[in-house]
Amino acid sequence: GFPTGWTGYAPLSIQAGEGMDSYAFAFGLMGVSIILAGFNIIVTIICYRAPGMRWSRLPMFVWSMLTTGFLFVLAAPVLVGGMYMIITDRTAQTAFFINQLGGSSYLYQDLFWFFGHPEVYILALPGFGIVCELLPVFTRKPLFGYKIAAAGMFGVAILSFFVWQHHLFMSGINPDMRPLFMLTTELISIPTGFIFLVALGTFWKAKIRLTVPMLFAMAFFVNFLFGGISGVLLSDVPADTTAHGSFFVMAHFHYTIMGGLIFAFFGGIYYWLPKVMGITMNQRLGKIHFWTMFITFNSTFMPLFAVGMLGQPRRVFEYARNLETLNDWVSISAFCLGVSMLIFIFNFVMSTVVWRERAPQNPWQARGLEWQISSPPPPGNFTHIPVVLAGPYEYGDPNALPVADLNPPAGVIAGALTGAGASTTTSPGSEA
Ligand SMILES: [Cu+2]
């Protein structure tokens, strides 16, 4: 094993046993795969869009993956470099992170968090994309502020490279650096706020369909708001000096990553699984899963804000006497949260293996390109390369064009995807 915790800080990482080599090699290799995935995503989106898929018609989830792709290729090389330096410090007598030999253990923290903070947004941006994708479908309205949402994602991505030292406020860095990183961290709430603005505008006067995916998308905004606001508080140096290393930070992080993104990802699973597998998950069980997860999540992590403010530090196995009741409450809630996951697994297994209720082509009446073909999609997704005619969010407009021509006349596009032999055609989704 490795004795450093997940961050692998020097000098412990240099002094550790052989397990550390595994850590550095495997983590570095993962960095390489992240870089390659990033190039793949960026090149695919820029070069392989279907005819008519203009930038102004790109689905928000694709925008989110494009910005995430840039984070992949710009942040992960620094991680790979840091891991490479650990390996050479341990094997080739270099001294990048060894203070006594002229290196600096702070250098590692800088490299790690230069990757580590954008990494948080590598998780966050696809979640933003998923909820932006779900809102228009279940409000039956165009996405409010399409450009604002895309700009917000780019703003988050760019700013995420200028905040990393907020992880080092209390580590003894030069105090003159702290106001700058406090400011950049607080600034990131502005492009994040764009996403909330887009959501509020889309919800405004909408007839909301409370389907399982939509419930998860709405919970994302509730939970992520708590995570985001506590993050603004933590980015403030005086406040961070108090709350650093406490359960308050734990509560903040779990509200963003779990309360925000895991909820968004579950929304995405319930939304896209009928397309991916051609099978509908049981909606009643889905709603039970949602409500148990939403209630027990909040009952697990909300008290941790209080526990942290009352002084409980992270990474201890013993709690102060006066905090025992709260900690017991949190533990019981956490087990119930685990049970809510069992409900999901039960639903997933029963729906896909036992009940196998066939999903229609377009169960949500969505305009996304993927919903215009059968569930699950045929090999190659489209028999012919479709020609995109309109944007994906033009709901409520009786004059809106169908989203794509799935069987364009020969000559409109250069070639068919599955070759000349393909004779079966998919009929265009008849969109009411
Ligand atoms: Cu950070």
Coordinates of C-alpha atoms and ligand atoms in Angstrom, one line a residue:
G1 CA 0.0 0.0 0.0
F2 CA 0.9 3.7 0.2
P3 CA 0.9 5.6 3.5
T4 CA 0.3 9.1 2.1
G5 CA -3.5 9.2 1.6
W6 CA -4.9 9.8 -1.8
T7 CA -2.9 13.1 -2.4
G8 CA 0.5 11.4 -2.2
Y9 CA 2.2 14.4 -0.6
A10 CA 6.0 14.6 -0.3
P11 CA 8.1 14.0 1.7
L12 CA 6.0 11.0 2.8
S13 CA 5.7 9.8 -0.8
I14 CA 9.5 9.8 -1.1
Q15 CA 10.1 7.9 2.1
A16 CA 7.3 5.3 1.5
G17 CA 7.8 1.7 0.6
E18 CA 7.3 0.0 -2.8
G19 CA 3.5 0.5 -2.8
M20 CA 4.2 4.2 -3.6
D21 CA 5.8 3.2 -7.0
S22 CA 2.5 1.5 -7.8
Y23 CA 0.6 4.7 -6.9
A24 CA 2.8 7.0 -8.9
F25 CA 2.9 4.7 -12.0
A26 CA -0.8 3.9 -12.0
F27 CA -1.9 7.4 -11.3
G28 CA 0.5 8.7 -14.0
L29 CA -0.8 6.2 -16.4
M30 CA -4.3 7.3 -15.7
G31 CA -3.2 10.8 -16.5
V32 CA -2.0 9.7 -19.9
S33 CA -5.3 8.1 -20.6
I34 CA -7.1 11.3 -19.5
I35 CA -5.0 13.3 -22.0
L36 CA -5.8 10.9 -24.9
A37 CA -9.5 10.9 -24.0
G38 CA -9.4 14.7 -24.0
F39 CA -7.9 14.9 -27.5
N40 CA -10.4 12.3 -28.7
I41 CA -13.4 14.2 -27.3
I42 CA -12.1 17.6 -28.7
V43 CA -11.3 16.3 -32.2
T44 CA -14.6 14.4 -32.4
I45 CA -16.6 17.4 -31.5
I46 CA -14.7 19.9 -33.8
C47 CA -14.2 17.6 -36.8
Y48 CA -17.0 15.0 -36.8
R49 CA -20.2 17.0 -36.4
A50 CA -23.0 15.9 -38.8
P51 CA -23.9 18.3 -41.6
G52 CA -26.0 21.1 -40.2
M53 CA -24.8 20.6 -36.7
R54 CA -23.6 24.2 -36.3
W55 CA -22.0 25.5 -33.1
S56 CA -25.3 27.2 -32.3
R57 CA -27.1 23.8 -32.4
L58 CA -24.7 21.8 -30.4
P59 CA -26.4 20.2 -27.4
M60 CA -25.4 21.5 -24.0
F61 CA -24.0 18.1 -23.0
V62 CA -21.6 18.3 -25.9
W63 CA -20.6 21.8 -24.9
S64 CA -19.9 20.5 -21.5
M65 CA -17.8 17.6 -22.8
L66 CA -15.9 20.0 -25.1
T67 CA -14.9 22.2 -22.1
T68 CA -14.1 19.1 -20.1
G69 CA -11.9 17.9 -22.9
F70 CA -9.8 21.0 -22.7
L71 CA -9.5 20.5 -18.9
F72 CA -8.4 16.9 -19.7
V73 CA -5.6 17.9 -22.0
L74 CA -4.4 21.0 -20.1
A75 CA -4.6 19.7 -16.5
A76 CA -3.6 16.0 -16.8
P77 CA 0.0 16.6 -18.2
V78 CA 0.8 18.4 -14.9
L79 CA -0.4 15.3 -13.0
V80 CA 1.7 13.0 -15.2
G81 CA 4.7 15.3 -14.6
G82 CA 4.3 15.3 -10.9
M83 CA 4.0 11.5 -10.8
Y84 CA 7.1 11.2 -13.1
M85 CA 9.0 13.4 -10.6
I86 CA 8.0 11.2 -7.7
I87 CA 9.2 8.2 -9.6
T88 CA 12.6 9.7 -10.4
D89 CA 13.0 11.1 -6.9
R90 CA 12.5 7.6 -5.6
T91 CA 14.6 5.7 -8.2
A92 CA 17.0 8.0 -10.0
Q93 CA 18.3 10.2 -7.1
T94 CA 16.6 13.4 -8.4
A95 CA 15.5 15.8 -5.7
F96 CA 12.4 17.6 -7.0
F97 CA 10.5 17.3 -3.8
I98 CA 13.3 16.8 -1.3
N99 CA 13.9 19.9 0.7
Q100 CA 17.3 18.9 2.1
L101 CA 18.7 18.5 -1.4
G102 CA 17.4 21.7 -2.8
G103 CA 14.0 20.6 -3.9
S104 CA 10.7 21.6 -2.4
S105 CA 7.8 19.5 -1.1
Y106 CA 5.6 22.5 -1.8
L107 CA 6.3 22.0 -5.5
Y108 CA 4.4 18.7 -5.4
Q109 CA 1.4 20.3 -3.7
D110 CA 1.4 22.9 -6.5
L111 CA 1.6 20.3 -9.3
F112 CA -1.0 18.1 -7.6
W113 CA -3.6 20.8 -7.1
F114 CA -2.9 22.4 -10.5
F115 CA -4.3 19.2 -11.7
G116 CA -6.6 18.6 -8.7
H117 CA -8.7 21.7 -8.9
P118 CA -9.5 21.5 -12.6
E119 CA -10.3 17.8 -11.9
V120 CA -13.2 19.0 -9.7
Y121 CA -14.6 20.7 -12.7
I122 CA -13.9 17.6 -14.9
L123 CA -16.5 16.1 -12.7
A124 CA -18.7 19.2 -12.5
L125 CA -19.0 20.3 -16.1
P126 CA -20.6 17.0 -17.5
G127 CA -23.1 17.3 -14.6
F128 CA -23.9 20.9 -15.7
G129 CA -24.3 19.6 -19.2
I130 CA -26.7 16.8 -18.2
V131 CA -29.0 19.1 -16.2
C132 CA -29.0 21.7 -19.0
E133 CA -30.0 18.8 -21.3
L134 CA -32.9 17.7 -19.1
L135 CA -34.4 21.0 -18.1
P136 CA -35.8 22.0 -21.6
V137 CA -37.2 18.5 -22.2
F138 CA -39.2 18.4 -18.9
T139 CA -40.3 22.0 -18.9
R140 CA -41.2 21.9 -22.6
K141 CA -39.5 25.2 -23.1
P142 CA -36.4 26.3 -25.0
L143 CA -33.3 26.4 -22.8
F144 CA -33.2 30.0 -21.4
G145 CA -29.9 31.6 -22.3
Y146 CA -28.2 28.9 -24.5
K147 CA -25.2 31.2 -25.0
I148 CA -25.0 32.1 -21.4
A149 CA -24.9 28.4 -20.4
A150 CA -22.1 27.7 -22.9
A151 CA -20.2 30.8 -21.8
G152 CA -20.6 29.8 -18.2
M153 CA -19.0 26.4 -18.9
F154 CA -16.0 28.0 -20.6
G155 CA -15.7 30.6 -17.8
V156 CA -15.6 27.8 -15.2
A157 CA -13.1 25.9 -17.3
I158 CA -10.7 28.8 -17.8
L159 CA -10.9 30.1 -14.2
S160 CA -10.4 26.6 -12.8
F161 CA -6.7 26.9 -13.7
F162 CA -6.2 30.0 -11.5
V163 CA -7.5 28.9 -8.2
W164 CA -5.4 25.9 -7.1
Q165 CA -3.6 27.5 -4.2
H166 CA -6.8 27.7 -2.2
H167 CA -5.9 24.1 -1.3
L168 CA -2.7 25.5 0.2
F169 CA -3.9 28.5 2.2
M170 CA -2.9 26.8 5.5
S171 CA 0.1 25.0 4.4
G172 CA 2.6 27.8 4.9
I173 CA 2.7 29.3 1.4
N174 CA 3.7 32.9 1.0
P175 CA 0.8 34.8 2.6
D176 CA 1.0 37.4 -0.1
M177 CA -0.3 34.9 -2.6
R178 CA -3.5 34.2 -0.7
P179 CA -5.6 37.3 -1.6
L180 CA -5.1 36.6 -5.3
F181 CA -6.3 33.0 -5.0
M182 CA -9.1 34.0 -2.7
L183 CA -10.3 36.4 -5.4
T184 CA -10.0 34.0 -8.3
T185 CA -11.8 31.3 -6.3
E186 CA -14.6 33.7 -5.5
L187 CA -14.8 34.8 -9.1
I188 CA -15.6 31.2 -10.2
S189 CA -19.0 31.5 -8.6
I190 CA -20.0 34.0 -11.4
P191 CA -19.8 31.6 -14.4
T192 CA -21.3 28.8 -12.1
G193 CA -24.1 31.3 -11.4
F194 CA -24.7 31.5 -15.1
I195 CA -25.9 27.8 -15.0
F196 CA -28.3 28.7 -12.1
L197 CA -29.5 31.7 -14.1
V198 CA -30.2 29.5 -17.1
A199 CA -32.1 27.0 -14.9
L200 CA -34.2 29.7 -13.2
G201 CA -35.1 31.2 -16.6
T202 CA -36.0 27.8 -18.0
F203 CA -38.2 27.0 -14.9
W204 CA -39.9 30.4 -15.1
K205 CA -43.7 29.8 -15.8
A206 CA -43.0 26.3 -17.1
K207 CA -45.2 23.3 -16.8
I208 CA -42.7 21.1 -15.1
R209 CA -43.0 17.3 -15.7
L210 CA -41.8 15.7 -12.5
T211 CA -40.3 12.6 -14.1
V212 CA -37.5 10.7 -12.3
P213 CA -34.7 12.3 -14.4
M214 CA -36.2 15.8 -13.8
L215 CA -36.4 15.2 -10.0
F216 CA -32.7 14.4 -10.0
A217 CA -31.9 17.4 -12.1
M218 CA -33.9 19.7 -9.7
A219 CA -32.2 18.1 -6.7
F220 CA -28.8 18.9 -8.3
F221 CA -29.6 22.6 -8.1
V222 CA -30.7 22.4 -4.5
N223 CA -27.7 20.5 -3.3
F224 CA -25.2 22.2 -5.5
L225 CA -26.4 25.5 -4.2
F226 CA -25.4 24.5 -0.7
G227 CA -22.1 23.1 -2.0
G228 CA -21.4 26.3 -4.0
I229 CA -22.2 28.8 -1.3
S230 CA -20.2 26.9 1.4
G231 CA -17.4 26.9 -1.2
V232 CA -17.5 30.7 -1.5
L233 CA -17.2 30.8 2.3
L234 CA -14.2 28.5 2.3
S235 CA -12.4 30.4 -0.4
D236 CA -12.3 33.4 2.0
V237 CA -8.9 33.2 3.7
P238 CA -10.1 34.2 7.2
A239 CA -13.0 31.8 7.1
D240 CA -10.8 29.0 5.7
T241 CA -8.3 29.6 8.5
T242 CA -11.1 28.6 10.9
A243 CA -12.8 25.8 8.9
H244 CA -9.7 24.3 7.3
G245 CA -9.3 20.6 8.0
S246 CA -12.7 20.3 9.6
F247 CA -15.8 18.4 8.8
F248 CA -17.2 21.7 7.3
V249 CA -14.9 21.1 4.3
M250 CA -16.1 17.5 4.1
A251 CA -19.7 18.7 4.0
H252 CA -18.9 21.3 1.4
F253 CA -17.2 18.8 -0.9
H254 CA -19.9 16.1 -0.6
Y255 CA -22.6 18.7 -1.3
T256 CA -20.8 19.6 -4.6
I257 CA -19.6 16.2 -5.8
M258 CA -22.3 13.9 -4.4
G259 CA -25.3 16.2 -3.9
G260 CA -24.6 18.0 -7.2
L261 CA -22.9 15.7 -9.6
I262 CA -23.9 12.2 -8.5
F263 CA -27.5 13.4 -8.6
A264 CA -27.0 14.8 -12.1
F265 CA -25.4 11.5 -13.2
F266 CA -28.4 9.5 -11.8
G267 CA -30.7 11.9 -13.8
G268 CA -28.6 11.1 -16.9
I269 CA -28.9 7.3 -16.2
Y270 CA -32.7 7.4 -15.9
Y271 CA -32.9 9.7 -18.9
W272 CA -30.6 7.9 -21.3
L273 CA -30.9 4.2 -20.2
P274 CA -34.0 3.6 -22.3
K275 CA -32.0 4.8 -25.3
V276 CA -28.8 2.9 -24.5
M277 CA -30.4 -0.4 -23.6
G278 CA -33.9 -0.1 -25.1
I279 CA -35.4 -0.9 -21.7
T280 CA -37.3 1.4 -19.4
M281 CA -36.5 1.4 -15.7
N282 CA -39.4 1.2 -13.3
Q283 CA -40.5 4.8 -12.7
R284 CA -42.2 4.1 -9.3
L285 CA -39.1 2.5 -7.9
G286 CA -37.1 5.3 -9.5
K287 CA -39.1 7.8 -7.5
I288 CA -38.7 5.9 -4.3
H289 CA -34.9 5.8 -5.0
F290 CA -34.9 9.5 -5.6
W291 CA -36.8 10.5 -2.5
T292 CA -34.9 8.2 -0.1
M293 CA -31.6 9.3 -1.6
F294 CA -32.5 13.0 -1.5
I295 CA -33.7 12.9 2.1
T296 CA -31.0 10.7 3.5
F297 CA -28.2 12.5 1.6
N298 CA -29.2 15.8 3.2
S299 CA -29.7 14.2 6.6
T300 CA -26.2 12.7 6.3
F301 CA -24.3 15.8 5.1
M302 CA -26.2 18.8 6.5
P303 CA -25.2 18.0 10.1
L304 CA -21.6 17.7 9.1
F305 CA -21.6 21.5 8.5
A306 CA -22.5 21.9 12.1
V307 CA -20.1 19.2 13.3
G308 CA -17.3 21.0 11.5
M309 CA -18.2 24.4 12.8
L310 CA -18.2 22.9 16.3
G311 CA -14.6 21.9 15.7
Q312 CA -14.5 18.3 14.6
P313 CA -11.3 17.7 12.5
R314 CA -11.1 15.4 9.5
R315 CA -9.3 12.1 9.5
V316 CA -9.8 11.1 13.1
F317 CA -11.6 8.0 14.3
E318 CA -12.7 9.3 17.7
Y319 CA -15.3 12.0 18.2
A320 CA -15.7 14.5 21.0
R321 CA -18.3 13.5 23.6
N322 CA -20.6 16.4 23.0
L323 CA -20.7 15.6 19.2
E324 CA -21.6 12.0 19.6
T325 CA -25.3 12.4 19.0
L326 CA -24.8 14.3 15.8
N327 CA -22.2 11.8 14.6
D328 CA -24.5 8.9 15.4
W329 CA -27.3 10.6 13.5
V330 CA -24.9 11.0 10.5
S331 CA -23.9 7.4 10.6
I332 CA -27.4 6.1 10.7
S333 CA -28.3 8.4 7.8
A334 CA -25.3 7.2 5.9
F335 CA -26.5 3.6 6.2
C336 CA -30.0 4.7 5.0
L337 CA -28.3 6.5 2.1
G338 CA -26.6 3.2 1.2
V339 CA -30.0 1.5 1.3
S340 CA -31.3 4.0 -1.3
M341 CA -28.5 2.8 -3.6
L342 CA -29.7 -0.8 -3.1
I343 CA -33.1 0.4 -4.3
F344 CA -31.4 1.7 -7.5
I345 CA -29.4 -1.5 -8.0
F346 CA -32.6 -3.6 -7.4
N347 CA -34.5 -1.5 -9.9
F348 CA -31.7 -1.7 -12.5
V349 CA -31.2 -5.4 -12.2
M350 CA -35.0 -6.2 -12.2
S351 CA -35.7 -3.7 -15.1
T352 CA -32.9 -4.9 -17.3
V353 CA -32.9 -8.6 -16.5
V354 CA -36.3 -9.7 -15.3
W355 CA -39.1 -7.2 -16.4
R356 CA -37.5 -6.0 -19.6
E357 CA -40.2 -3.4 -20.5
R358 CA -39.4 -2.3 -24.0
A359 CA -38.6 1.4 -24.3
P360 CA -40.2 3.4 -27.1
Q361 CA -38.0 5.3 -29.5
N362 CA -38.6 8.6 -27.8
P363 CA -40.2 8.2 -24.3
W364 CA -39.6 11.8 -23.2
Q365 CA -40.7 13.4 -26.5
A366 CA -37.2 15.0 -26.7
R367 CA -35.7 16.8 -29.7
G368 CA -32.2 15.4 -29.1
L369 CA -30.7 13.7 -32.2
E370 CA -30.3 10.5 -30.3
W371 CA -34.0 10.2 -29.7
Q372 CA -34.9 10.2 -33.4
I373 CA -33.6 6.7 -33.9
S374 CA -34.7 3.4 -32.4
S375 CA -34.0 2.2 -28.8
P376 CA -31.4 0.8 -28.6
P377 CA -29.8 2.5 -31.6
P378 CA -28.8 0.4 -34.6
P379 CA -25.1 -0.4 -35.2
G380 CA -23.4 2.8 -36.3
N381 CA -26.3 4.8 -34.8
F382 CA -27.6 6.2 -38.1
T383 CA -28.2 4.3 -41.3
H384 CA -27.3 7.5 -43.2
I385 CA -25.5 10.5 -41.8
P386 CA -28.4 12.7 -40.7
V387 CA -28.6 16.3 -41.8
V388 CA -29.4 18.5 -38.8
L389 CA -32.1 21.1 -39.6
A390 CA -32.8 22.8 -36.2
G391 CA -31.6 23.3 -32.7
P392 CA -32.3 20.7 -30.0
Y393 CA -34.3 22.9 -27.6
E394 CA -37.0 24.5 -29.8
Y395 CA -39.9 23.2 -27.6
G396 CA -43.3 24.9 -27.6
D397 CA -42.8 26.4 -31.0
P398 CA -45.4 25.0 -33.4
N399 CA -43.3 26.2 -36.4
A400 CA -40.1 24.5 -35.3
L401 CA -38.5 22.3 -37.9
P402 CA -37.9 18.6 -37.1
V403 CA -34.5 18.3 -35.6
A404 CA -33.0 16.4 -38.4
D405 CA -33.5 14.8 -41.8
L406 CA -32.5 11.2 -41.1
N407 CA -32.8 10.1 -44.7
P408 CA -31.4 13.0 -46.8
P409 CA -31.4 12.6 -50.6
A410 CA -28.2 11.2 -52.1
G411 CA -25.7 14.0 -52.9
V412 CA -26.7 16.1 -49.9
I413 CA -23.9 14.5 -48.0
A414 CA -20.8 12.7 -49.3
G415 CA -21.3 9.2 -48.1
A416 CA -23.5 6.8 -46.1
L417 CA -22.1 5.6 -42.8
T418 CA -22.7 1.9 -43.2
G419 CA -21.6 1.7 -46.9
A420 CA -23.6 1.2 -50.1
G421 CA -25.0 -2.1 -49.1
A422 CA -27.2 -0.8 -46.3
S423 CA -30.8 -0.8 -47.5
T424 CA -32.8 -0.4 -44.3
T425 CA -33.6 3.2 -43.5
T426 CA -34.8 4.7 -40.3
S427 CA -38.0 6.7 -40.6
P428 CA -37.6 10.3 -39.3
G429 CA -39.0 10.7 -35.8
S430 CA -42.5 12.2 -36.3
E431 CA -42.4 15.0 -33.8
A432 CA -45.7 16.5 -32.7
Ligands
CU1 CU -10.0 23.5 -5.4

